[in-house]
Amino acid sequence: MTVPEDPARDSLPSTGAVAKTAEAHDSLVSAWRARVARNPDAAALRYFDGALSAREADAASDALAAAFEARGTRRGDRVGVYLQNVPQYALVLLALWKLGATALGLNPMYRRHELRRIVDDAAAVGIVCADTDVEETLGTLAGSTVRWLISTSALDYQSRDDPRVFTTTDRPAPAPDGDLVALIEEFAGSRPAPVRPARDDVAFLTYTSGTTGPPKGAMNTHGNVLSVVESCRAWTGLGAGDVVLAVAPLFHITGAVVNAAIALLSDATLVLAGRFRPEVVLDAFAEHGVTFTVGSITAYNALYALPHAKPEHFASVKTLYSGGAPIPPTTVERFRERFGVYIHNVYGMTETTSAVIAVPPGRTAPVHAPSGTLSVGLPLPHLTVRVVDPHGRPVPSGEQGELELSGPQVVPGYWGRAEATAQTMPAGRLRTGDVAIVDAEGWVYLVDRLKDQINVSGYKVWPREVEDVLYEHPAVLEAAVVGRPDAYRGETVVAYVSLRSGRSATQDELIAFSRERLAAYKCPRQVHFIADLPKTQSGKIRRARLRDAAAPVPPSGATD
Ligand code: AMP
């Protein structure tokens, strides 16, 4: 079925605080500049006891842009941001956008090979990393396209040195091309040569993977980001006086757009608290008077698990969202019962520049009775939703099919991959790989997944990447990786392995082997050794059979 755009959706509460909507701007830079002009002295960034006003963040990002430019960075260049949620992340974003350059989000959990693969694919020209990662990053980047490496300390922009976050106040030597804060001082008062980024310029290059093939960079343009920011703001009414806590990591599209960009462009304050630590984030809610955030359901579970968490911590919250992974209805209910705050579901993908379907503020998501699935919400303005059969034909209302999305939020394609673009988003219609049902009122329910993806706390794991690593181990003959339901993470990674004759390996050994090569969330938590993996008659390993099977492991040689 096709869900027509509902004109009434546009009339949900909208902020009156801004003269011009973000969508009316031609780039994120003009939207940011308008915000600075409107309210220069209000806090734009907070980090523990530190704060930067919009004016200060503007001046710092001007200086940083001039420093990047002095190192040869130009419009269209890709620059890696290899940082946790620190204020420098936002300054780097603003600086890159002012140059018309692209922010390449790099997960600080990546191990060498993962980092190098993405940097090479994107042909990044520079990277900003944590000072603690300089040595490792330099080793990884030798011979790459990266011409400069700048580092920064998580200790900057605050003075409290919270011992839960900072185990040492020692500062390692900066990267060869300098320390970020020192560069901002050196270039203070400078601005880069004027560039006017357009809506088609790429603001973020965000890597995602696929069932087959290497990771692909989704090109989230300025126009895409403005569209998502504006549609979310139209629903939430986010504006001056709001405080947005970055619960999602900024290297993921949701953190980048619906934590950082939305706060920066909506006159709100963006609060950063480093890598997610539940007890630190809980305090940040209360200390900064947080009114809005989006985080994974695992993050809310972690807050819920803190025995000292109280309704008072969430007293200032107006709207909480959770996206990226399925939410059990009971989780939402028990959170509301204990803290008095309702967690609104939100759906998005890297390719849709994050949030595109959401539960409107103040509404309660219905549950699809046959499957017990909590609705992910209603389409946000300007999104066209279709549910299609394998031939791309719309299915009747209430029936399940693949969710297909189009609209100004959907990226124009993957960086340098015309074939993958044509396959995943033919004629701009994104085949999500999610199986959905849309009810008569337009509520969307995700009831299954076509793609071979494991969803660990909202982080996506592609079995093929983990299997490739296991195959590098000399004792491994065959490997298949699947997701298992997990009460805390949603799903967890489990590997099935057969060994070469005469070779041996233990579970711990293979897990340790994976940990050296993969970000921790991708590593198997369990390894099962079996003599022969289930295969089709043509010899293809049947992951689905392993996934469906609760222990004990299914018999080998299955042909179904
Ligand atoms: P990513 O590209 O990492 O943002 O992952 C996008 C995928 O996450 C979607 O295709 C869905 O499979 C899943 N996802 C996103 N939001 C939700 C949600 N609210 N509920 C269930 N799954 C979700």
Coordinates of C-alpha atoms and ligand atoms in Angstrom, one line a residue:
M1 CA 0.0 0.0 0.0
T2 CA 1.0 3.6 -0.4
V3 CA 0.5 6.0 2.5
P4 CA -0.3 9.4 1.1
E5 CA 1.2 12.4 2.7
D6 CA -1.3 13.6 5.4
P7 CA -1.5 17.4 5.2
A8 CA -2.7 17.4 8.8
R9 CA 0.7 16.1 9.8
D10 CA 2.3 19.4 8.9
S11 CA 0.1 21.2 11.3
L12 CA 1.4 19.5 14.4
P13 CA 3.0 21.9 16.9
S14 CA 5.7 24.0 15.3
T15 CA 8.2 26.3 16.9
G16 CA 7.4 29.9 16.6
A17 CA 10.9 30.8 17.8
V18 CA 12.5 30.9 14.3
A19 CA 11.8 33.3 11.5
K20 CA 12.8 31.0 8.8
T21 CA 12.6 27.2 8.9
A22 CA 15.7 25.2 8.4
E23 CA 14.3 23.8 5.2
A24 CA 14.1 27.3 3.7
H25 CA 17.9 27.6 4.1
D26 CA 20.1 26.5 1.2
S27 CA 22.7 24.8 3.5
L28 CA 23.4 23.9 7.1
V29 CA 25.8 26.8 7.2
S30 CA 23.2 29.4 6.5
A31 CA 20.8 27.8 9.0
W32 CA 23.6 27.9 11.6
R33 CA 24.5 31.5 10.8
A34 CA 20.9 32.5 11.2
R35 CA 20.8 30.8 14.6
V36 CA 23.9 32.7 15.7
A37 CA 22.5 36.0 14.6
R38 CA 19.2 35.4 16.4
N39 CA 20.6 34.4 19.7
P40 CA 24.4 34.7 19.9
D41 CA 24.9 34.5 23.7
A42 CA 22.8 31.5 24.5
A43 CA 24.7 28.3 25.2
A44 CA 25.1 26.2 22.1
L45 CA 27.3 23.5 23.7
R46 CA 27.7 22.2 27.2
Y47 CA 30.1 19.6 28.4
F48 CA 30.2 18.8 32.1
D49 CA 30.9 22.2 33.7
G50 CA 32.0 23.8 30.4
A51 CA 29.9 25.8 28.0
L52 CA 30.3 27.6 24.6
S53 CA 27.8 30.2 23.4
A54 CA 26.7 30.2 19.8
R55 CA 29.0 33.2 19.1
E56 CA 32.0 31.3 20.7
A57 CA 31.2 28.1 18.8
D58 CA 30.9 30.1 15.6
A59 CA 34.2 31.9 16.1
A60 CA 36.0 28.6 17.1
S61 CA 34.6 26.8 14.1
D62 CA 35.7 29.7 11.8
A63 CA 39.2 29.4 13.1
L64 CA 39.2 25.6 12.8
A65 CA 37.9 25.9 9.2
A66 CA 40.8 28.3 8.4
A67 CA 43.2 25.7 10.0
F68 CA 41.8 22.9 7.9
E69 CA 42.0 25.1 4.8
A70 CA 45.6 26.0 5.5
R71 CA 46.2 22.2 5.4
G72 CA 44.7 22.1 1.9
T73 CA 41.2 21.0 2.7
R74 CA 38.7 22.2 0.1
R75 CA 35.0 21.9 -0.8
G76 CA 34.0 18.3 -1.4
D77 CA 36.9 16.8 0.6
R78 CA 36.1 14.1 3.1
V79 CA 37.5 14.5 6.6
G80 CA 37.2 11.7 9.2
V81 CA 35.8 12.6 12.6
Y82 CA 37.2 9.8 14.8
L83 CA 35.8 11.1 18.2
Q84 CA 33.4 10.3 21.0
N85 CA 30.7 12.8 21.9
V86 CA 32.8 15.8 22.8
P87 CA 32.2 19.5 22.0
Q88 CA 35.0 19.3 19.4
Y89 CA 32.8 17.0 17.4
A90 CA 30.3 19.8 16.8
L91 CA 33.1 22.4 16.1
V92 CA 34.6 20.1 13.5
L93 CA 31.2 19.6 11.8
L94 CA 30.6 23.3 11.6
A95 CA 34.1 24.0 10.4
L96 CA 33.8 21.3 7.6
W97 CA 30.4 22.6 6.5
K98 CA 31.8 26.1 6.3
L99 CA 34.4 24.8 3.9
G100 CA 31.8 22.8 1.9
A101 CA 33.7 19.7 3.0
T102 CA 32.1 16.4 4.2
A103 CA 32.3 14.9 7.7
L104 CA 33.1 11.2 7.5
G105 CA 31.9 9.6 10.8
L106 CA 34.3 7.0 12.1
N107 CA 33.3 4.8 15.1
P108 CA 36.1 5.1 17.7
M109 CA 35.5 1.4 18.4
Y110 CA 36.8 0.4 14.9
R111 CA 39.9 -1.6 14.8
R112 CA 42.7 -0.9 12.3
H113 CA 41.3 -2.8 9.4
E114 CA 37.8 -1.4 9.8
L115 CA 39.1 2.1 9.9
R116 CA 41.4 1.7 7.0
R117 CA 38.8 0.2 4.7
I118 CA 36.5 3.2 5.2
V119 CA 39.1 5.8 5.0
D120 CA 40.4 4.3 1.7
D121 CA 36.9 4.0 0.2
A122 CA 36.1 7.6 1.1
A123 CA 39.6 8.8 0.1
A124 CA 39.6 10.9 3.2
V125 CA 42.2 13.8 3.2
G126 CA 42.4 14.4 6.9
I127 CA 41.3 13.0 10.2
V128 CA 40.6 14.5 13.7
C129 CA 41.1 11.9 16.4
A130 CA 41.4 11.7 20.2
D131 CA 44.9 12.3 21.5
T132 CA 44.9 8.9 23.0
D133 CA 44.5 7.3 19.6
V134 CA 47.2 9.2 17.7
E135 CA 49.8 6.4 17.6
E136 CA 47.4 3.7 16.6
T137 CA 45.8 5.9 13.9
L138 CA 49.1 6.9 12.4
G139 CA 50.1 3.3 12.1
T140 CA 46.8 2.4 10.4
L141 CA 46.9 5.3 8.0
A142 CA 50.5 4.9 6.6
G143 CA 50.3 5.1 2.8
S144 CA 46.6 6.2 2.7
T145 CA 45.1 9.3 1.1
V146 CA 45.1 11.0 4.5
R147 CA 47.4 14.1 4.4
W148 CA 46.9 15.4 7.9
L149 CA 46.0 14.2 11.4
I150 CA 44.9 16.6 14.1
S151 CA 44.2 15.4 17.6
T152 CA 42.2 16.7 20.5
S153 CA 41.8 15.9 24.2
A154 CA 38.6 14.9 25.9
L155 CA 39.8 17.0 28.8
D156 CA 39.3 20.2 26.9
Y157 CA 36.2 22.4 27.2
Q158 CA 35.6 21.4 30.9
S159 CA 37.5 21.6 34.2
R160 CA 35.6 19.2 36.4
D161 CA 37.7 16.1 35.3
D162 CA 34.9 13.7 36.5
P163 CA 36.8 10.6 37.7
R164 CA 34.1 8.3 36.3
V165 CA 35.1 9.6 32.8
F166 CA 38.7 10.6 33.1
T167 CA 41.0 8.0 34.6
T168 CA 44.0 10.3 34.0
T169 CA 44.5 14.0 33.3
D170 CA 47.8 13.2 31.5
R171 CA 47.8 14.5 27.9
P172 CA 49.7 12.4 25.3
A173 CA 51.6 14.3 22.7
P174 CA 49.4 15.8 20.0
A175 CA 49.2 14.5 16.4
P176 CA 51.8 15.7 13.8
D177 CA 49.4 18.3 12.4
G178 CA 48.6 19.8 15.8
D179 CA 46.1 19.9 18.6
L180 CA 42.7 21.1 17.8
V181 CA 42.3 23.7 20.6
A182 CA 45.8 25.0 20.0
L183 CA 44.9 25.5 16.3
I184 CA 41.7 27.3 17.2
E185 CA 43.9 29.7 19.3
E186 CA 46.5 30.0 16.5
F187 CA 43.8 30.8 13.8
A188 CA 41.6 32.9 16.1
G189 CA 40.0 35.7 14.1
S190 CA 40.6 33.9 10.8
R191 CA 37.9 32.7 8.5
P192 CA 38.2 30.5 5.5
A193 CA 37.7 31.8 2.0
P194 CA 33.9 32.1 1.5
V195 CA 32.2 29.0 0.2
R196 CA 28.4 28.7 -0.2
P197 CA 27.6 25.1 0.1
A198 CA 24.5 24.0 -1.8
R199 CA 21.7 21.6 -0.8
D200 CA 23.4 18.9 -2.9
D201 CA 26.7 19.2 -1.1
V202 CA 27.4 16.2 1.1
A203 CA 27.3 17.1 4.8
F204 CA 27.9 13.6 6.2
L205 CA 29.3 10.4 4.6
T206 CA 28.0 7.6 6.7
Y207 CA 29.1 4.1 6.2
T208 CA 26.7 1.2 6.3
S209 CA 27.1 -2.3 5.1
G210 CA 25.2 -4.8 3.1
T211 CA 24.5 -8.5 2.9
T212 CA 27.2 -8.7 0.3
G213 CA 30.0 -6.4 -0.6
P214 CA 32.1 -3.9 1.3
P215 CA 30.7 -1.0 3.4
K216 CA 29.2 1.8 1.4
G217 CA 29.1 5.5 2.2
A218 CA 25.6 7.0 2.2
M219 CA 25.8 10.6 1.0
N220 CA 23.7 12.6 3.4
T221 CA 23.4 16.0 1.7
H222 CA 22.8 19.4 3.3
G223 CA 19.3 19.2 1.8
N224 CA 18.7 15.7 3.4
V225 CA 19.8 16.9 6.8
L226 CA 17.8 20.2 6.6
S227 CA 14.7 18.2 5.6
V228 CA 15.0 15.8 8.6
V229 CA 15.8 18.6 11.0
E230 CA 12.9 20.6 9.9
S231 CA 10.4 17.7 9.9
C232 CA 11.4 16.6 13.4
R233 CA 11.3 20.2 14.6
A234 CA 7.9 20.7 13.2
W235 CA 6.7 17.8 15.3
T236 CA 8.6 18.3 18.5
G237 CA 8.5 22.1 18.6
L238 CA 12.2 22.1 19.5
G239 CA 13.5 25.6 19.8
A240 CA 15.2 28.3 22.0
G241 CA 15.4 27.1 25.6
D242 CA 15.5 23.4 24.7
V243 CA 18.3 21.2 25.8
V244 CA 19.3 18.2 23.7
L245 CA 21.5 15.5 25.3
A246 CA 23.6 13.5 22.8
V247 CA 22.7 10.0 24.0
A248 CA 23.3 8.5 20.6
P249 CA 26.9 8.4 19.3
L250 CA 27.6 11.3 16.9
F251 CA 29.4 9.0 14.5
H252 CA 26.0 7.3 13.8
I253 CA 23.5 9.1 11.6
T254 CA 21.0 9.4 14.4
G255 CA 23.5 11.1 16.8
A256 CA 24.8 13.3 14.0
V257 CA 21.4 14.5 12.8
V258 CA 18.8 14.1 15.5
N259 CA 21.1 14.9 18.4
A260 CA 23.7 17.3 17.0
A261 CA 22.4 19.0 13.8
I262 CA 18.9 19.5 15.2
A263 CA 20.2 21.2 18.4
L264 CA 22.8 23.3 16.5
L265 CA 20.2 24.5 14.0
S266 CA 17.2 24.9 16.4
D267 CA 18.6 27.5 18.9
A268 CA 18.8 24.6 21.5
T269 CA 21.8 23.7 23.7
L270 CA 23.6 20.5 22.7
V271 CA 24.9 18.6 25.8
L272 CA 27.8 16.2 25.3
A273 CA 29.0 13.7 27.9
G274 CA 31.6 11.6 26.1
R275 CA 31.2 7.9 25.5
F276 CA 27.9 6.6 26.8
R277 CA 28.2 5.8 30.5
P278 CA 24.7 5.3 32.1
E279 CA 25.5 6.9 35.5
V280 CA 27.1 10.0 33.8
V281 CA 24.3 10.4 31.3
L282 CA 21.7 10.1 34.1
D283 CA 23.4 13.0 36.0
A284 CA 23.6 15.0 32.8
F285 CA 19.8 14.7 32.4
A286 CA 19.3 16.4 35.7
E287 CA 22.3 18.8 35.7
H288 CA 21.5 20.4 32.3
G289 CA 17.7 20.2 32.4
V290 CA 17.5 18.1 29.3
T291 CA 14.3 18.4 27.4
F292 CA 14.8 16.2 24.4
T293 CA 16.9 13.3 23.2
V294 CA 17.0 10.2 21.0
G295 CA 18.9 7.1 22.1
S296 CA 18.9 3.4 21.6
I297 CA 16.6 1.3 23.7
T298 CA 19.7 -0.4 25.2
A299 CA 20.7 3.1 26.5
Y300 CA 17.3 3.5 28.2
N301 CA 17.6 0.0 29.6
A302 CA 21.0 0.9 31.1
L303 CA 19.5 4.0 32.7
Y304 CA 16.6 1.9 34.0
A305 CA 19.0 -0.6 35.5
L306 CA 20.6 2.1 37.7
P307 CA 19.0 1.6 41.2
H308 CA 19.3 5.2 42.1
A309 CA 17.6 6.6 39.0
K310 CA 14.5 8.6 39.9
P311 CA 11.7 10.6 38.2
E312 CA 13.6 13.7 39.3
H313 CA 16.4 12.9 36.9
F314 CA 13.9 13.2 34.0
A315 CA 11.8 16.1 35.5
S316 CA 12.7 18.6 32.6
V317 CA 12.2 16.1 29.8
K318 CA 9.5 17.1 27.3
T319 CA 10.0 14.3 24.6
L320 CA 12.2 11.2 24.6
Y321 CA 12.7 9.1 21.5
S322 CA 14.3 5.8 20.9
G323 CA 15.2 4.4 17.5
G324 CA 17.5 2.0 15.7
A325 CA 16.2 -1.2 17.1
P326 CA 12.9 -2.9 18.0
I327 CA 11.4 -1.8 21.3
P328 CA 9.4 -4.3 23.4
P329 CA 6.1 -2.6 24.5
T330 CA 6.7 -3.6 28.1
T331 CA 10.0 -1.7 28.2
V332 CA 8.2 1.5 27.3
E333 CA 5.5 0.8 29.9
R334 CA 7.9 0.1 32.8
F335 CA 10.0 3.2 32.0
R336 CA 6.9 5.3 32.1
E337 CA 5.6 3.7 35.3
R338 CA 8.9 4.3 37.1
F339 CA 10.0 7.7 35.7
G340 CA 6.7 9.2 34.4
V341 CA 8.3 9.6 30.9
Y342 CA 7.0 8.0 27.7
I343 CA 9.6 6.7 25.2
H344 CA 8.4 7.5 21.7
N345 CA 9.5 5.1 19.0
V346 CA 11.3 6.5 15.9
Y347 CA 12.5 4.7 12.8
G348 CA 15.2 5.7 10.4
M349 CA 18.1 4.5 8.4
T350 CA 21.5 5.8 7.5
E351 CA 20.1 6.1 3.9
T352 CA 17.1 8.2 5.2
T353 CA 19.4 10.5 7.1
S354 CA 17.9 9.1 10.3
A355 CA 14.4 9.8 11.6
V356 CA 11.6 9.5 9.0
I357 CA 8.8 7.6 10.8
A358 CA 8.0 8.5 14.4
V359 CA 5.4 8.5 17.1
P360 CA 4.2 12.1 17.3
P361 CA 4.9 13.8 20.7
G362 CA 2.1 13.2 23.2
R363 CA 0.8 10.2 21.3
T364 CA 1.0 6.6 22.4
A365 CA 2.2 4.0 19.9
P366 CA -0.4 1.3 19.2
V367 CA 0.6 -2.4 19.3
H368 CA 0.0 -4.7 16.4
A369 CA -2.0 -7.4 18.2
P370 CA -1.1 -10.5 16.1
S371 CA 2.7 -9.9 16.3
G372 CA 2.8 -7.9 19.6
T373 CA 4.9 -5.3 17.7
L374 CA 5.0 -1.7 18.9
S375 CA 4.4 0.7 16.1
V376 CA 7.4 2.7 14.9
G377 CA 5.1 5.6 14.3
L378 CA 3.6 7.7 11.5
P379 CA 5.6 9.0 8.5
L380 CA 7.1 12.4 9.1
P381 CA 6.2 15.2 6.6
H382 CA 7.2 14.8 3.0
L383 CA 8.0 11.1 3.3
T384 CA 6.2 8.7 1.0
V385 CA 5.8 5.2 2.4
R386 CA 4.9 2.1 0.3
V387 CA 4.7 -1.5 1.3
V388 CA 5.6 -3.6 -1.7
D389 CA 5.8 -7.3 -2.8
P390 CA 9.0 -8.8 -4.2
H391 CA 8.2 -7.3 -7.6
G392 CA 7.9 -3.8 -6.2
R393 CA 4.1 -3.7 -6.4
P394 CA 2.2 -2.2 -3.5
V395 CA 0.4 -4.8 -1.3
P396 CA -3.1 -4.2 0.0
S397 CA -3.5 -2.2 3.2
G398 CA -2.8 -4.3 6.4
E399 CA -0.7 -6.8 4.5
Q400 CA 3.0 -7.2 5.0
G401 CA 5.7 -6.5 2.5
E402 CA 9.0 -4.6 2.1
L403 CA 9.0 -1.1 3.4
E404 CA 9.9 1.3 0.6
L405 CA 10.6 5.0 1.2
S406 CA 11.1 8.0 -0.8
G407 CA 11.3 11.8 -0.1
P408 CA 13.8 14.6 0.5
Q409 CA 15.3 12.7 3.4
V410 CA 16.6 9.8 1.2
V411 CA 20.2 10.1 0.1
P412 CA 20.9 10.5 -3.6
G413 CA 23.1 7.4 -3.4
Y414 CA 26.3 5.7 -2.1
W415 CA 29.7 7.3 -2.6
G416 CA 31.2 6.0 -5.8
R417 CA 28.8 3.0 -6.1
A418 CA 26.4 3.6 -8.9
E419 CA 25.5 -0.1 -9.0
A420 CA 24.7 -0.4 -5.3
T421 CA 22.7 2.8 -5.5
A422 CA 20.6 1.6 -8.4
Q423 CA 20.0 -1.7 -6.6
T424 CA 19.0 -0.3 -3.2
M425 CA 17.2 2.8 -4.3
P426 CA 16.0 2.5 -7.9
A427 CA 14.5 5.8 -9.1
G428 CA 15.1 7.2 -5.6
R429 CA 12.8 4.6 -3.9
L430 CA 14.7 3.1 -1.1
R431 CA 14.2 -0.6 -0.5
T432 CA 14.8 -0.8 3.2
G433 CA 15.0 -4.5 3.7
D434 CA 12.5 -4.2 6.5
V435 CA 9.2 -6.0 6.4
A436 CA 6.3 -3.7 7.5
I437 CA 2.6 -3.6 7.9
V438 CA 0.7 -0.2 7.7
D439 CA -2.7 -0.1 9.4
A440 CA -5.7 1.8 8.3
E441 CA -4.6 4.9 10.3
G442 CA -1.2 4.9 8.8
W443 CA 0.7 3.5 11.8
V444 CA 3.8 1.5 10.6
Y445 CA 4.8 -1.8 12.3
L446 CA 8.1 -3.5 11.5
V447 CA 7.3 -7.2 11.7
D448 CA 10.4 -8.8 10.1
R449 CA 13.6 -8.2 8.2
L450 CA 14.7 -9.3 4.8
K451 CA 18.3 -8.3 5.2
D452 CA 20.9 -10.5 6.9
Q453 CA 21.6 -8.0 9.6
I454 CA 22.1 -8.4 13.3
N455 CA 20.9 -5.5 15.4
V456 CA 23.1 -5.2 18.6
S457 CA 21.8 -2.3 20.7
G458 CA 21.1 -0.4 17.5
Y459 CA 24.6 -1.1 16.1
K460 CA 24.3 -3.1 12.9
V461 CA 26.4 -6.1 12.4
W462 CA 26.6 -7.8 9.0
P463 CA 27.3 -11.5 9.4
R464 CA 29.5 -11.6 6.3
E465 CA 32.1 -9.2 7.9
V466 CA 32.4 -11.3 11.0
E467 CA 32.6 -14.5 9.0
D468 CA 35.3 -13.1 6.9
V469 CA 37.4 -12.5 10.0
L470 CA 36.7 -16.0 11.4
Y471 CA 37.9 -17.4 8.0
E472 CA 41.2 -15.7 8.5
H473 CA 41.9 -18.0 11.5
P474 CA 44.0 -21.0 10.4
A475 CA 41.8 -23.6 12.2
V476 CA 38.5 -22.4 10.8
L477 CA 37.1 -24.4 7.8
E478 CA 33.6 -22.9 7.7
A479 CA 31.8 -20.2 9.6
A480 CA 28.3 -18.8 9.8
V481 CA 27.3 -15.9 12.0
V482 CA 23.7 -15.2 13.2
G483 CA 21.8 -13.0 15.7
R484 CA 20.2 -14.4 18.8
P485 CA 17.6 -12.6 20.8
D486 CA 19.1 -11.0 23.8
A487 CA 17.1 -9.3 26.6
Y488 CA 19.6 -6.4 27.1
R489 CA 21.0 -5.8 23.6
G490 CA 18.1 -6.9 21.5
E491 CA 20.3 -9.3 19.6
T492 CA 23.7 -10.8 20.2
V493 CA 26.2 -12.2 17.8
V494 CA 26.6 -16.0 17.7
A495 CA 29.1 -17.9 15.5
Y496 CA 28.8 -21.5 14.2
V497 CA 32.2 -22.9 13.2
S498 CA 33.6 -26.1 11.8
L499 CA 37.3 -26.7 12.1
R500 CA 39.8 -28.1 9.6
S501 CA 40.8 -31.6 10.3
G502 CA 43.7 -32.0 12.6
R503 CA 43.3 -28.3 13.9
S504 CA 41.9 -27.1 17.1
A505 CA 40.6 -23.8 18.5
T506 CA 38.6 -22.8 21.6
Q507 CA 35.7 -20.4 21.9
D508 CA 37.8 -18.0 23.8
E509 CA 40.6 -18.1 21.2
L510 CA 38.2 -17.3 18.4
I511 CA 36.5 -14.5 20.4
A512 CA 39.9 -13.0 21.2
F513 CA 40.9 -13.3 17.5
S514 CA 37.7 -11.4 16.5
R515 CA 38.3 -8.8 19.1
E516 CA 41.7 -7.9 17.6
R517 CA 40.1 -7.3 14.2
L518 CA 36.5 -6.0 14.9
A519 CA 34.8 -3.4 17.0
A520 CA 33.6 -5.1 20.2
Y521 CA 29.9 -5.1 19.3
K522 CA 30.5 -7.1 16.2
C523 CA 32.4 -9.9 18.0
P524 CA 30.7 -13.2 18.7
R525 CA 29.6 -13.7 22.3
Q526 CA 29.3 -17.5 21.7
V527 CA 31.1 -19.8 19.3
H528 CA 29.5 -23.2 18.7
F529 CA 31.6 -25.9 17.1
I530 CA 29.8 -28.3 14.8
A531 CA 31.1 -30.9 12.4
D532 CA 29.2 -29.6 9.3
L533 CA 27.2 -26.4 8.8
P534 CA 23.7 -26.8 7.4
K535 CA 23.7 -26.1 3.7
T536 CA 21.4 -25.9 0.7
Q537 CA 21.7 -28.5 -2.0
S538 CA 23.9 -26.1 -3.9
G539 CA 26.3 -25.9 -0.9
K540 CA 25.3 -22.5 0.4
I541 CA 25.4 -22.2 4.2
R542 CA 21.9 -21.7 5.6
R543 CA 22.3 -18.9 8.1
A544 CA 18.5 -18.6 8.5
R545 CA 18.4 -22.2 9.7
L546 CA 21.0 -21.5 12.4
R547 CA 19.2 -18.3 13.3
D548 CA 15.9 -19.9 13.7
A549 CA 17.3 -22.7 15.8
A550 CA 17.4 -22.2 19.5
A551 CA 19.9 -24.6 21.1
P552 CA 20.5 -27.4 20.4
V553 CA 22.2 -26.8 17.1
P554 CA 20.3 -28.1 14.1
P555 CA 21.4 -31.3 12.5
S556 CA 24.0 -30.9 9.8
G557 CA 23.3 -31.6 6.1
A558 CA 19.9 -30.0 6.2
T559 CA 18.7 -29.2 2.7
D560 CA 15.6 -27.1 3.3
Ligands
AMP1 P1 21.0 2.2 10.5 O1 21.3 2.3 9.0 O2 22.1 1.8 11.3 O3 20.3 3.4 11.0 O4 20.0 1.0 10.6 C1 18.7 1.1 10.0 C2 17.9 -0.2 10.4 O5 17.7 -0.2 11.8 C3 16.5 -0.2 9.8 O6 16.5 -0.7 8.5 C4 15.8 -1.1 10.8 O7 16.1 -2.5 10.5 C5 16.4 -0.8 12.1 N1 15.6 0.2 12.9 C6 15.7 1.5 12.9 N2 14.8 2.1 13.7 C7 14.1 1.1 14.2 C8 13.0 1.0 15.1 N3 12.5 2.1 15.7 N4 12.5 -0.2 15.4 C9 13.0 -1.4 14.9 N5 14.0 -1.4 14.0 C10 14.6 -0.2 13.7

